[in-house]
PDB file of C-alpha atoms in Angstrom:
ATOM      1  CA  UNK F   1      94.155 131.410 136.075  1.00 82.00           C
ATOM      2  CA  UNK F   2      93.689 135.154 136.186  1.00 89.00           C
ATOM      3  CA  UNK F   3      91.205 134.889 138.973  1.00 89.00           C
ATOM      4  CA  UNK F   4      93.436 132.568 140.919  1.00 89.00           C
ATOM      5  CA  UNK F   5      96.409 134.954 140.542  1.00 92.00           C
ATOM      6  CA  UNK F   6      94.161 137.805 141.644  1.00 93.00           C
ATOM      7  CA  UNK F   7      93.185 135.874 144.791  1.00 92.00           C
ATOM      8  CA  UNK F   8      96.827 135.109 145.562  1.00 92.00           C
ATOM      9  CA  UNK F   9      97.858 138.745 145.091  1.00 94.00           C
ATOM     10  CA  UNK F  10      95.080 139.945 147.404  1.00 95.00           C
ATOM     11  CA  UNK F  11      96.157 137.485 150.060  1.00 93.00           C
ATOM     12  CA  UNK F  12      99.767 138.646 149.625  1.00 93.00           C
ATOM     13  CA  UNK F  13      98.603 142.308 149.878  1.00 93.00           C
ATOM     14  CA  UNK F  14      96.801 141.568 153.144  1.00 94.00           C
ATOM     15  CA  UNK F  15      99.964 139.966 154.571  1.00 92.00           C
ATOM     16  CA  UNK F  16     102.154 142.874 153.494  1.00 92.00           C
ATOM     17  CA  UNK F  17      99.728 145.389 155.052  1.00 92.00           C
ATOM     18  CA  UNK F  18      99.625 143.420 158.329  1.00 92.00           C
ATOM     19  CA  UNK F  19     103.445 143.218 158.437  1.00 90.00           C
ATOM     20  CA  UNK F  20     103.798 146.970 157.755  1.00 90.00           C
ATOM     21  CA  UNK F  21     101.748 147.765 160.813  1.00 90.00           C
ATOM     22  CA  UNK F  22     103.534 145.391 163.095  1.00 90.00           C
ATOM     23  CA  UNK F  23     107.207 146.020 162.150  1.00 87.00           C
ATOM     24  CA  UNK F  24     109.457 148.980 162.901  1.00 86.00           C
ATOM     25  CA  UNK F  25     109.655 151.573 160.032  1.00 82.00           C
ATOM     26  CA  UNK F  26     113.488 151.634 159.941  1.00 84.00           C
ATOM     27  CA  UNK F  27     113.818 147.855 159.950  1.00 83.00           C
ATOM     28  CA  UNK F  28     111.418 147.208 157.035  1.00 86.00           C
ATOM     29  CA  UNK F  29     112.875 145.748 153.864  1.00 88.00           C
ATOM     30  CA  UNK F  30     111.096 144.238 150.888  1.00 87.00           C
ATOM     31  CA  UNK F  31     112.435 140.808 151.851  1.00 87.00           C
ATOM     32  CA  UNK F  32     110.778 140.929 155.252  1.00 86.00           C
ATOM     33  CA  UNK F  33     107.441 142.297 153.880  1.00 88.00           C
ATOM     34  CA  UNK F  34     106.738 140.241 150.788  1.00 90.00           C
ATOM     35  CA  UNK F  35     105.897 136.564 151.060  1.00 89.00           C
ATOM     36  CA  UNK F  36     105.189 134.917 147.696  1.00 90.00           C
ATOM     37  CA  UNK F  37     103.654 131.796 149.147  1.00 92.00           C
ATOM     38  CA  UNK F  38     100.023 132.897 148.832  1.00 91.00           C
ATOM     39  CA  UNK F  39     100.448 133.489 145.065  1.00 92.00           C
ATOM     40  CA  UNK F  40     102.241 130.141 144.586  1.00 93.00           C
ATOM     41  CA  UNK F  41      99.523 128.354 146.589  1.00 92.00           C
ATOM     42  CA  UNK F  42      96.777 129.881 144.460  1.00 91.00           C
ATOM     43  CA  UNK F  43      98.491 128.879 141.163  1.00 91.00           C
ATOM     44  CA  UNK F  44      99.100 125.340 142.446  1.00 91.00           C
ATOM     45  CA  UNK F  45      95.431 125.071 143.500  1.00 89.00           C
ATOM     46  CA  UNK F  46      94.341 126.050 139.966  1.00 87.00           C
ATOM     47  CA  UNK F  47      96.537 123.475 138.246  1.00 87.00           C
ATOM     48  CA  UNK F  48      95.698 120.820 140.827  1.00 85.00           C
ATOM     49  CA  UNK F  49      91.956 121.123 141.045  1.00 85.00           C
ATOM     50  CA  UNK F  50      90.590 122.964 138.038  1.00 80.00           C
ATOM     51  CA  UNK F  51      88.815 121.042 135.291  1.00 77.00           C
ATOM     52  CA  UNK F  52      90.684 123.364 132.810  1.00 76.00           C
ATOM     53  CA  UNK F  53      93.932 121.642 133.548  1.00 78.00           C
ATOM     54  CA  UNK F  54      94.961 117.970 133.447  1.00 79.00           C
ATOM     55  CA  UNK F  55      98.083 115.869 133.865  1.00 82.00           C
ATOM     56  CA  UNK F  56      99.995 115.472 130.595  1.00 82.00           C
ATOM     57  CA  UNK F  57     100.031 111.983 129.044  1.00 81.00           C
ATOM     58  CA  UNK F  58     103.778 111.157 128.872  1.00 85.00           C
ATOM     59  CA  UNK F  59     103.798 107.461 128.004  1.00 90.00           C
ATOM     60  CA  UNK F  60     105.928 108.277 124.964  1.00 92.00           C
ATOM     61  CA  UNK F  61     106.917 111.395 123.005  1.00 92.00           C
ATOM     62  CA  UNK F  62     104.148 110.925 120.446  1.00 91.00           C
ATOM     63  CA  UNK F  63     101.412 110.745 123.156  1.00 90.00           C
ATOM     64  CA  UNK F  64     102.846 113.868 124.801  1.00 89.00           C
ATOM     65  CA  UNK F  65     102.671 115.760 121.491  1.00 89.00           C
ATOM     66  CA  UNK F  66      99.150 114.587 120.804  1.00 88.00           C
ATOM     67  CA  UNK F  67      98.112 115.645 124.292  1.00 88.00           C
ATOM     68  CA  UNK F  68      99.515 119.163 123.749  1.00 89.00           C
ATOM     69  CA  UNK F  69      97.613 119.551 120.496  1.00 90.00           C
ATOM     70  CA  UNK F  70      94.250 118.545 121.883  1.00 90.00           C
ATOM     71  CA  UNK F  71      91.266 120.868 121.686  1.00 89.00           C
ATOM     72  CA  UNK F  72      88.174 120.699 123.902  1.00 88.00           C
ATOM     73  CA  UNK F  73      84.755 122.288 123.760  1.00 86.00           C
ATOM     74  CA  UNK F  74      84.031 121.193 127.338  1.00 86.00           C
ATOM     75  CA  UNK F  75      84.569 122.975 130.598  1.00 81.00           C
ATOM     76  CA  UNK F  76      83.524 126.266 132.183  1.00 82.00           C
ATOM     77  CA  UNK F  77      82.067 128.614 129.583  1.00 81.00           C
ATOM     78  CA  UNK F  78      81.760 125.724 127.118  1.00 84.00           C
ATOM     79  CA  UNK F  79      79.556 122.779 126.429  1.00 85.00           C
ATOM     80  CA  UNK F  80      78.617 119.816 128.521  1.00 83.00           C
ATOM     81  CA  UNK F  81      78.342 116.273 127.148  1.00 83.00           C
ATOM     82  CA  UNK F  82      74.694 116.125 127.905  1.00 85.00           C
ATOM     83  CA  UNK F  83      73.696 119.412 126.199  1.00 82.00           C
ATOM     84  CA  UNK F  84      75.814 118.981 123.061  1.00 86.00           C
ATOM     85  CA  UNK F  85      73.657 118.011 120.093  1.00 87.00           C
ATOM     86  CA  UNK F  86      74.624 116.446 116.781  1.00 87.00           C
ATOM     87  CA  UNK F  87      75.163 119.797 115.001  1.00 88.00           C
ATOM     88  CA  UNK F  88      77.885 120.709 117.500  1.00 87.00           C
ATOM     89  CA  UNK F  89      79.660 117.385 117.175  1.00 89.00           C
ATOM     90  CA  UNK F  90      79.656 117.376 113.338  1.00 91.00           C
ATOM     91  CA  UNK F  91      82.586 118.592 111.262  1.00 90.00           C
ATOM     92  CA  UNK F  92      82.081 122.198 110.199  1.00 89.00           C
ATOM     93  CA  UNK F  93      83.581 123.729 107.015  1.00 91.00           C
ATOM     94  CA  UNK F  94      85.390 126.321 109.180  1.00 90.00           C
ATOM     95  CA  UNK F  95      87.427 123.497 110.708  1.00 88.00           C
ATOM     96  CA  UNK F  96      89.210 122.886 107.354  1.00 91.00           C
ATOM     97  CA  UNK F  97      92.979 123.289 107.898  1.00 90.00           C
ATOM     98  CA  UNK F  98      92.513 124.013 111.628  1.00 92.00           C
ATOM     99  CA  UNK F  99      91.087 120.940 113.241  1.00 92.00           C
ATOM    100  CA  UNK F 100      91.602 117.301 112.305  1.00 91.00           C
ATOM    101  CA  UNK F 101      88.238 115.855 111.225  1.00 90.00           C
ATOM    102  CA  UNK F 102      89.305 112.264 111.924  1.00 90.00           C
ATOM    103  CA  UNK F 103      91.002 112.305 115.273  1.00 90.00           C
ATOM    104  CA  UNK F 104      88.258 112.385 117.968  1.00 90.00           C
ATOM    105  CA  UNK F 105      87.526 110.020 120.794  1.00 90.00           C
ATOM    106  CA  UNK F 106      84.730 107.531 120.783  1.00 91.00           C
ATOM    107  CA  UNK F 107      81.902 107.563 123.291  1.00 90.00           C
ATOM    108  CA  UNK F 108      80.276 110.628 124.852  1.00 89.00           C
ATOM    109  CA  UNK F 109      83.143 112.903 123.927  1.00 88.00           C
ATOM    110  CA  UNK F 110      82.882 112.315 120.149  1.00 90.00           C
ATOM    111  CA  UNK F 111      83.140 115.601 118.287  1.00 88.00           C
ATOM    112  CA  UNK F 112      83.669 117.632 121.484  1.00 90.00           C
ATOM    113  CA  UNK F 113      87.330 116.856 121.817  1.00 90.00           C
ATOM    114  CA  UNK F 114      89.503 117.178 118.729  1.00 91.00           C
ATOM    115  CA  UNK F 115      93.097 117.920 117.635  1.00 92.00           C
ATOM    116  CA  UNK F 116      94.833 120.627 115.716  1.00 93.00           C
ATOM    117  CA  UNK F 117      95.550 119.759 112.151  1.00 92.00           C
ATOM    118  CA  UNK F 118      99.095 119.120 111.022  1.00 90.00           C
ATOM    119  CA  UNK F 119     100.206 122.647 110.052  1.00 88.00           C
ATOM    120  CA  UNK F 120      97.822 124.597 112.288  1.00 88.00           C
ATOM    121  CA  UNK F 121      99.347 127.146 114.656  1.00 83.00           C
ATOM    122  CA  UNK F 122      97.949 128.824 117.739  1.00 81.00           C
TER     123      UNK F 122
END
């Protein structure tokens, strides 16, 4: 998200510089110079297209809470389903009290997606 905000701010900077050259010096106000739309568009693009974000499961309150407590080892900078071996998918002793060893999906994501344990805090 940091990169997307940086892109949005650079676009906004370009628009401000362009408007400063075209408008009269006495008539310039911050409201006429600054347009926040490039930053908003960059943030919306991240949350709409990035594989690091997903729509929240809101079927019921419990599914929403479970979705918020989900952990993933997949994505940019992480593992892929194809490269992850058995050692990565197994429960490690450092997970004790932090990750639930039972709640993990079946299929290719087994052990790669987990949940926070009951009293774990981020």
